[in-house]
């Protein structure tokens, strides 16, 4: 079973090696590691995609990692996509291939880019304009001015959104966690801004 492990660790040489060794000792097999955020008071936050060997438990991985000096597990959960990372620049490249559908294509890609469960584009007047299959059906427009965390009535859902224009927003969500970090929120705002620019340029030339 593949898992996503989000961990905070000292931003010093050798930290990743100690982390990888600990995960291996606990029966985990690392598929990929991605840096999520750096500069947190001398620490970094990494996402580790791993498989747990038959007979091993994810709790064992958590306990072993937490026992490392200066290391803290922030979240662990099943992650069906495994280590299939879809980087920001790759997402932007795909949007430019078909600029007229850039906004909807961005919604489709955001769950993979941010390891979220769903994405949606929501209008102030028309409700949900486009969404991935797992998105809630009761999403409503929120008066946000920038990329930010959005409060959810469902405590098991964590929402983050960014403004497209005066009447539309992009929303992504995770069930249970992990929480959206400031760096992820900033990335979302940047990607949404790029997608909007690509879509505007396509309309101007059509």
PDB file of C-alpha atoms in Angstrom:
ATOM      1  CA  UNK A   1       0.000   0.000   0.000  1.00  0.00           C
ATOM      2  CA  UNK A   2       1.497   3.382  -0.993  1.00  0.00           C
ATOM      3  CA  UNK A   3       1.619   6.173   1.591  1.00  0.00           C
ATOM      4  CA  UNK A   4       2.450   9.856   1.678  1.00  0.00           C
ATOM      5  CA  UNK A   5       4.534  10.839   4.694  1.00  0.00           C
ATOM      6  CA  UNK A   6       4.991  14.561   5.416  1.00  0.00           C
ATOM      7  CA  UNK A   7       7.916  15.136   7.737  1.00  0.00           C
ATOM      8  CA  UNK A   8       9.745  18.114   9.234  1.00  0.00           C
ATOM      9  CA  UNK A   9      13.494  17.636   9.611  1.00  0.00           C
ATOM     10  CA  UNK A  10      16.657  19.697  10.169  1.00  0.00           C
ATOM     11  CA  UNK A  11      17.811  21.425   6.985  1.00  0.00           C
ATOM     12  CA  UNK A  12      21.389  20.154   7.295  1.00  0.00           C
ATOM     13  CA  UNK A  13      23.512  17.674   5.322  1.00  0.00           C
ATOM     14  CA  UNK A  14      22.830  14.075   6.266  1.00  0.00           C
ATOM     15  CA  UNK A  15      19.222  14.567   7.418  1.00  0.00           C
ATOM     16  CA  UNK A  16      17.702  12.875   4.375  1.00  0.00           C
ATOM     17  CA  UNK A  17      20.097   9.971   4.683  1.00  0.00           C
ATOM     18  CA  UNK A  18      19.133   9.392   8.321  1.00  0.00           C
ATOM     19  CA  UNK A  19      15.458   9.658   7.383  1.00  0.00           C
ATOM     20  CA  UNK A  20      15.783   7.172   4.518  1.00  0.00           C
ATOM     21  CA  UNK A  21      17.642   4.692   6.706  1.00  0.00           C
ATOM     22  CA  UNK A  22      15.011   4.918   9.439  1.00  0.00           C
ATOM     23  CA  UNK A  23      12.170   4.355   6.979  1.00  0.00           C
ATOM     24  CA  UNK A  24      13.975   1.337   5.531  1.00  0.00           C
ATOM     25  CA  UNK A  25      14.580  -0.120   8.982  1.00  0.00           C
ATOM     26  CA  UNK A  26      10.829   0.175   9.705  1.00  0.00           C
ATOM     27  CA  UNK A  27       9.868  -1.736   6.559  1.00  0.00           C
ATOM     28  CA  UNK A  28       9.214   1.200   4.244  1.00  0.00           C
ATOM     29  CA  UNK A  29      10.425   1.444   0.637  1.00  0.00           C
ATOM     30  CA  UNK A  30      10.871   5.063  -0.565  1.00  0.00           C
ATOM     31  CA  UNK A  31       9.644   5.802  -4.094  1.00  0.00           C
ATOM     32  CA  UNK A  32      10.236   9.564  -4.181  1.00  0.00           C
ATOM     33  CA  UNK A  33      11.004  12.550  -1.970  1.00  0.00           C
ATOM     34  CA  UNK A  34       9.905  16.112  -2.694  1.00  0.00           C
ATOM     35  CA  UNK A  35      10.894  19.264  -0.797  1.00  0.00           C
ATOM     36  CA  UNK A  36       7.721  21.145   0.126  1.00  0.00           C
ATOM     37  CA  UNK A  37       9.123  24.023   2.152  1.00  0.00           C
ATOM     38  CA  UNK A  38      12.496  25.266   3.393  1.00  0.00           C
ATOM     39  CA  UNK A  39      13.528  27.992   5.797  1.00  0.00           C
ATOM     40  CA  UNK A  40      11.289  27.047   8.732  1.00  0.00           C
ATOM     41  CA  UNK A  41      13.706  28.132  11.460  1.00  0.00           C
ATOM     42  CA  UNK A  42      16.463  25.877  10.198  1.00  0.00           C
ATOM     43  CA  UNK A  43      14.097  23.056   9.250  1.00  0.00           C
ATOM     44  CA  UNK A  44      12.587  21.770   6.019  1.00  0.00           C
ATOM     45  CA  UNK A  45       9.330  19.988   5.221  1.00  0.00           C
ATOM     46  CA  UNK A  46       9.509  17.051   2.813  1.00  0.00           C
ATOM     47  CA  UNK A  47       6.900  14.765   1.319  1.00  0.00           C
ATOM     48  CA  UNK A  48       8.033  11.144   1.180  1.00  0.00           C
ATOM     49  CA  UNK A  49       6.185   8.679  -1.051  1.00  0.00           C
ATOM     50  CA  UNK A  50       6.708   5.151   0.174  1.00  0.00           C
ATOM     51  CA  UNK A  51       5.440   1.601   0.040  1.00  0.00           C
ATOM     52  CA  UNK A  52       5.087  -0.424   3.232  1.00  0.00           C
ATOM     53  CA  UNK A  53       6.312  -3.994   3.017  1.00  0.00           C
ATOM     54  CA  UNK A  54       3.831  -6.839   3.679  1.00  0.00           C
ATOM     55  CA  UNK A  55       3.592  -7.463   7.395  1.00  0.00           C
ATOM     56  CA  UNK A  56       4.818  -3.958   8.258  1.00  0.00           C
ATOM     57  CA  UNK A  57       2.610  -1.197   9.642  1.00  0.00           C
ATOM     58  CA  UNK A  58       2.754   2.531   8.849  1.00  0.00           C
ATOM     59  CA  UNK A  59       2.670   3.157  12.611  1.00  0.00           C
ATOM     60  CA  UNK A  60       6.101   1.535  12.808  1.00  0.00           C
ATOM     61  CA  UNK A  61       7.442   3.988  10.224  1.00  0.00           C
ATOM     62  CA  UNK A  62       5.982   6.923  12.148  1.00  0.00           C
ATOM     63  CA  UNK A  63       7.442   5.763  15.462  1.00  0.00           C
ATOM     64  CA  UNK A  64      10.877   5.136  13.979  1.00  0.00           C
ATOM     65  CA  UNK A  65      10.983   8.496  12.187  1.00  0.00           C
ATOM     66  CA  UNK A  66       9.743  10.417  15.223  1.00  0.00           C
ATOM     67  CA  UNK A  67      12.553   8.852  17.261  1.00  0.00           C
ATOM     68  CA  UNK A  68      15.145  10.655  15.109  1.00  0.00           C
ATOM     69  CA  UNK A  69      16.586  13.762  16.732  1.00  0.00           C
ATOM     70  CA  UNK A  70      14.974  16.935  15.393  1.00  0.00           C
ATOM     71  CA  UNK A  71      12.568  15.023  13.127  1.00  0.00           C
ATOM     72  CA  UNK A  72       8.781  15.162  13.379  1.00  0.00           C
ATOM     73  CA  UNK A  73       6.081  13.413  11.354  1.00  0.00           C
ATOM     74  CA  UNK A  74       3.431  15.978  10.418  1.00  0.00           C
ATOM     75  CA  UNK A  75       1.056  13.623   8.630  1.00  0.00           C
ATOM     76  CA  UNK A  76       0.799  10.178   7.048  1.00  0.00           C
ATOM     77  CA  UNK A  77      -1.970   8.767   4.904  1.00  0.00           C
ATOM     78  CA  UNK A  78      -2.670   6.433   2.010  1.00  0.00           C
ATOM     79  CA  UNK A  79      -1.806   7.910  -1.370  1.00  0.00           C
ATOM     80  CA  UNK A  80      -3.074   5.983  -4.368  1.00  0.00           C
ATOM     81  CA  UNK A  81      -0.989   7.936  -6.903  1.00  0.00           C
ATOM     82  CA  UNK A  82       2.244   6.756  -5.320  1.00  0.00           C
ATOM     83  CA  UNK A  83       5.318   8.683  -6.437  1.00  0.00           C
ATOM     84  CA  UNK A  84       3.830   9.935  -9.718  1.00  0.00           C
ATOM     85  CA  UNK A  85       4.819  13.569  -9.223  1.00  0.00           C
ATOM     86  CA  UNK A  86       3.435  16.194 -11.596  1.00  0.00           C
ATOM     87  CA  UNK A  87       5.622  19.277 -11.231  1.00  0.00           C
ATOM     88  CA  UNK A  88       4.427  22.872 -11.515  1.00  0.00           C
ATOM     89  CA  UNK A  89       6.332  23.590 -14.724  1.00  0.00           C
ATOM     90  CA  UNK A  90       4.958  20.467 -16.368  1.00  0.00           C
ATOM     91  CA  UNK A  91       1.454  21.642 -15.489  1.00  0.00           C
ATOM     92  CA  UNK A  92       2.099  25.046 -17.049  1.00  0.00           C
ATOM     93  CA  UNK A  93       3.500  23.419 -20.205  1.00  0.00           C
ATOM     94  CA  UNK A  94       0.333  21.375 -20.553  1.00  0.00           C
ATOM     95  CA  UNK A  95      -1.844  24.469 -20.166  1.00  0.00           C
ATOM     96  CA  UNK A  96      -0.057  26.201 -23.039  1.00  0.00           C
ATOM     97  CA  UNK A  97      -0.801  23.263 -25.339  1.00  0.00           C
ATOM     98  CA  UNK A  98      -4.493  24.220 -25.332  1.00  0.00           C
ATOM     99  CA  UNK A  99      -4.778  27.789 -23.952  1.00  0.00           C
ATOM    100  CA  UNK A 100      -8.527  28.059 -24.516  1.00  0.00           C
ATOM    101  CA  UNK A 101      -9.190  25.308 -21.955  1.00  0.00           C
ATOM    102  CA  UNK A 102      -6.360  26.325 -19.600  1.00  0.00           C
ATOM    103  CA  UNK A 103      -8.565  27.016 -16.578  1.00  0.00           C
ATOM    104  CA  UNK A 104     -10.360  23.676 -16.647  1.00  0.00           C
ATOM    105  CA  UNK A 105      -7.157  21.789 -17.438  1.00  0.00           C
ATOM    106  CA  UNK A 106      -5.555  23.443 -14.411  1.00  0.00           C
ATOM    107  CA  UNK A 107      -8.404  22.199 -12.203  1.00  0.00           C
ATOM    108  CA  UNK A 108      -7.859  18.673 -13.530  1.00  0.00           C
ATOM    109  CA  UNK A 109      -4.125  18.788 -12.749  1.00  0.00           C
ATOM    110  CA  UNK A 110      -4.137  20.512  -9.352  1.00  0.00           C
ATOM    111  CA  UNK A 111      -4.967  17.377  -7.296  1.00  0.00           C
ATOM    112  CA  UNK A 112      -1.820  15.703  -8.630  1.00  0.00           C
ATOM    113  CA  UNK A 113       0.399  18.793  -8.384  1.00  0.00           C
ATOM    114  CA  UNK A 114      -0.608  19.412  -4.760  1.00  0.00           C
ATOM    115  CA  UNK A 115      -1.384  15.829  -3.722  1.00  0.00           C
ATOM    116  CA  UNK A 116      -4.938  16.900  -2.988  1.00  0.00           C
ATOM    117  CA  UNK A 117      -8.142  14.880  -3.361  1.00  0.00           C
ATOM    118  CA  UNK A 118     -10.038  17.218  -5.663  1.00  0.00           C
ATOM    119  CA  UNK A 119     -10.125  20.563  -7.460  1.00  0.00           C
ATOM    120  CA  UNK A 120     -12.904  22.857  -8.664  1.00  0.00           C
ATOM    121  CA  UNK A 121     -13.589  26.160 -10.428  1.00  0.00           C
ATOM    122  CA  UNK A 122     -16.482  27.988  -8.774  1.00  0.00           C
ATOM    123  CA  UNK A 123     -18.464  30.999 -10.023  1.00  0.00           C
ATOM    124  CA  UNK A 124     -20.219  33.581  -7.866  1.00  0.00           C
ATOM    125  CA  UNK A 125     -23.331  33.423 -10.043  1.00  0.00           C
ATOM    126  CA  UNK A 126     -23.283  29.940 -11.609  1.00  0.00           C
ATOM    127  CA  UNK A 127     -21.794  27.750  -8.870  1.00  0.00           C
ATOM    128  CA  UNK A 128     -19.425  24.931  -9.864  1.00  0.00           C
ATOM    129  CA  UNK A 129     -18.229  25.417 -13.437  1.00  0.00           C
ATOM    130  CA  UNK A 130     -15.759  22.540 -13.571  1.00  0.00           C
ATOM    131  CA  UNK A 131     -14.573  20.015 -10.987  1.00  0.00           C
ATOM    132  CA  UNK A 132     -12.779  16.719 -10.608  1.00  0.00           C
ATOM    133  CA  UNK A 133     -14.821  13.667  -9.713  1.00  0.00           C
ATOM    134  CA  UNK A 134     -14.210  13.687  -5.957  1.00  0.00           C
ATOM    135  CA  UNK A 135     -15.111  17.349  -5.407  1.00  0.00           C
ATOM    136  CA  UNK A 136     -18.017  18.131  -3.041  1.00  0.00           C
ATOM    137  CA  UNK A 137     -21.218  19.135  -4.834  1.00  0.00           C
ATOM    138  CA  UNK A 138     -22.084  21.913  -2.389  1.00  0.00           C
ATOM    139  CA  UNK A 139     -19.087  24.173  -3.033  1.00  0.00           C
ATOM    140  CA  UNK A 140     -19.891  27.887  -3.127  1.00  0.00           C
ATOM    141  CA  UNK A 141     -17.989  30.989  -4.182  1.00  0.00           C
ATOM    142  CA  UNK A 142     -15.952  32.672  -1.452  1.00  0.00           C
ATOM    143  CA  UNK A 143     -14.891  36.358  -1.396  1.00  0.00           C
ATOM    144  CA  UNK A 144     -11.148  35.744  -1.305  1.00  0.00           C
ATOM    145  CA  UNK A 145      -8.640  38.316  -2.540  1.00  0.00           C
ATOM    146  CA  UNK A 146      -5.558  36.098  -2.787  1.00  0.00           C
ATOM    147  CA  UNK A 147      -4.501  32.494  -2.406  1.00  0.00           C
ATOM    148  CA  UNK A 148      -5.452  31.388   1.099  1.00  0.00           C
ATOM    149  CA  UNK A 149      -6.926  28.658   3.266  1.00  0.00           C
ATOM    150  CA  UNK A 150     -10.726  28.572   3.082  1.00  0.00           C
ATOM    151  CA  UNK A 151     -12.787  27.517   6.076  1.00  0.00           C
ATOM    152  CA  UNK A 152     -14.825  24.370   5.535  1.00  0.00           C
ATOM    153  CA  UNK A 153     -18.001  23.262   7.263  1.00  0.00           C
ATOM    154  CA  UNK A 154     -16.661  19.710   7.065  1.00  0.00           C
ATOM    155  CA  UNK A 155     -13.890  19.252   9.634  1.00  0.00           C
ATOM    156  CA  UNK A 156     -12.544  16.321   7.603  1.00  0.00           C
ATOM    157  CA  UNK A 157     -11.954  18.512   4.552  1.00  0.00           C
ATOM    158  CA  UNK A 158      -9.165  21.101   4.304  1.00  0.00           C
ATOM    159  CA  UNK A 159      -9.747  23.695   1.590  1.00  0.00           C
ATOM    160  CA  UNK A 160      -7.400  26.134  -0.103  1.00  0.00           C
ATOM    161  CA  UNK A 161      -8.371  28.576  -2.843  1.00  0.00           C
ATOM    162  CA  UNK A 162      -7.193  31.361  -5.127  1.00  0.00           C
ATOM    163  CA  UNK A 163      -9.048  34.108  -6.950  1.00  0.00           C
ATOM    164  CA  UNK A 164      -9.300  33.917 -10.746  1.00  0.00           C
ATOM    165  CA  UNK A 165     -11.222  37.148 -11.277  1.00  0.00           C
ATOM    166  CA  UNK A 166     -14.022  39.137  -9.648  1.00  0.00           C
ATOM    167  CA  UNK A 167     -16.525  36.302  -9.992  1.00  0.00           C
ATOM    168  CA  UNK A 168     -14.530  33.033 -10.072  1.00  0.00           C
ATOM    169  CA  UNK A 169     -12.186  31.151  -7.752  1.00  0.00           C
ATOM    170  CA  UNK A 170     -10.179  27.926  -7.885  1.00  0.00           C
ATOM    171  CA  UNK A 171     -10.514  25.597  -4.873  1.00  0.00           C
ATOM    172  CA  UNK A 172      -8.601  22.438  -3.959  1.00  0.00           C
ATOM    173  CA  UNK A 173      -9.231  20.129  -1.021  1.00  0.00           C
ATOM    174  CA  UNK A 174      -7.689  17.366   1.056  1.00  0.00           C
ATOM    175  CA  UNK A 175      -9.590  14.905   3.209  1.00  0.00           C
ATOM    176  CA  UNK A 176      -8.038  14.664   6.645  1.00  0.00           C
ATOM    177  CA  UNK A 177      -4.740  16.355   5.785  1.00  0.00           C
ATOM    178  CA  UNK A 178      -2.041  17.358   5.620  1.00  0.00           C
ATOM    179  CA  UNK A 179      -2.670  21.067   6.139  1.00  0.00           C
ATOM    180  CA  UNK A 180      -1.712  23.422   3.321  1.00  0.00           C
ATOM    181  CA  UNK A 181       1.622  25.107   4.037  1.00  0.00           C
ATOM    182  CA  UNK A 182       2.334  28.754   3.201  1.00  0.00           C
ATOM    183  CA  UNK A 183       4.637  27.667   0.375  1.00  0.00           C
ATOM    184  CA  UNK A 184       1.871  25.530  -1.170  1.00  0.00           C
ATOM    185  CA  UNK A 185      -0.612  28.380  -0.929  1.00  0.00           C
ATOM    186  CA  UNK A 186       1.886  30.688  -2.671  1.00  0.00           C
ATOM    187  CA  UNK A 187       2.419  28.073  -5.419  1.00  0.00           C
ATOM    188  CA  UNK A 188      -1.322  27.780  -5.937  1.00  0.00           C
ATOM    189  CA  UNK A 189      -1.655  31.548  -6.344  1.00  0.00           C
ATOM    190  CA  UNK A 190       1.217  31.580  -8.838  1.00  0.00           C
ATOM    191  CA  UNK A 191      -0.198  28.715 -10.934  1.00  0.00           C
ATOM    192  CA  UNK A 192      -3.700  30.196 -10.964  1.00  0.00           C
ATOM    193  CA  UNK A 193      -2.270  33.542 -12.088  1.00  0.00           C
ATOM    194  CA  UNK A 194      -0.337  31.879 -14.921  1.00  0.00           C
ATOM    195  CA  UNK A 195      -3.387  29.927 -16.041  1.00  0.00           C
ATOM    196  CA  UNK A 196      -5.491  33.099 -16.086  1.00  0.00           C
ATOM    197  CA  UNK A 197      -2.849  34.896 -18.176  1.00  0.00           C
ATOM    198  CA  UNK A 198      -2.723  31.999 -20.649  1.00  0.00           C
ATOM    199  CA  UNK A 199      -6.532  31.954 -20.944  1.00  0.00           C
ATOM    200  CA  UNK A 200      -6.715  35.752 -21.434  1.00  0.00           C
ATOM    201  CA  UNK A 201      -4.087  35.636 -24.156  1.00  0.00           C
ATOM    202  CA  UNK A 202      -6.017  32.890 -25.946  1.00  0.00           C
ATOM    203  CA  UNK A 203      -9.231  34.939 -25.867  1.00  0.00           C
ATOM    204  CA  UNK A 204      -7.434  38.035 -27.131  1.00  0.00           C
ATOM    205  CA  UNK A 205      -6.111  36.229 -30.204  1.00  0.00           C
ATOM    206  CA  UNK A 206      -9.232  34.214 -31.027  1.00  0.00           C
TER     207      UNK A 206
END
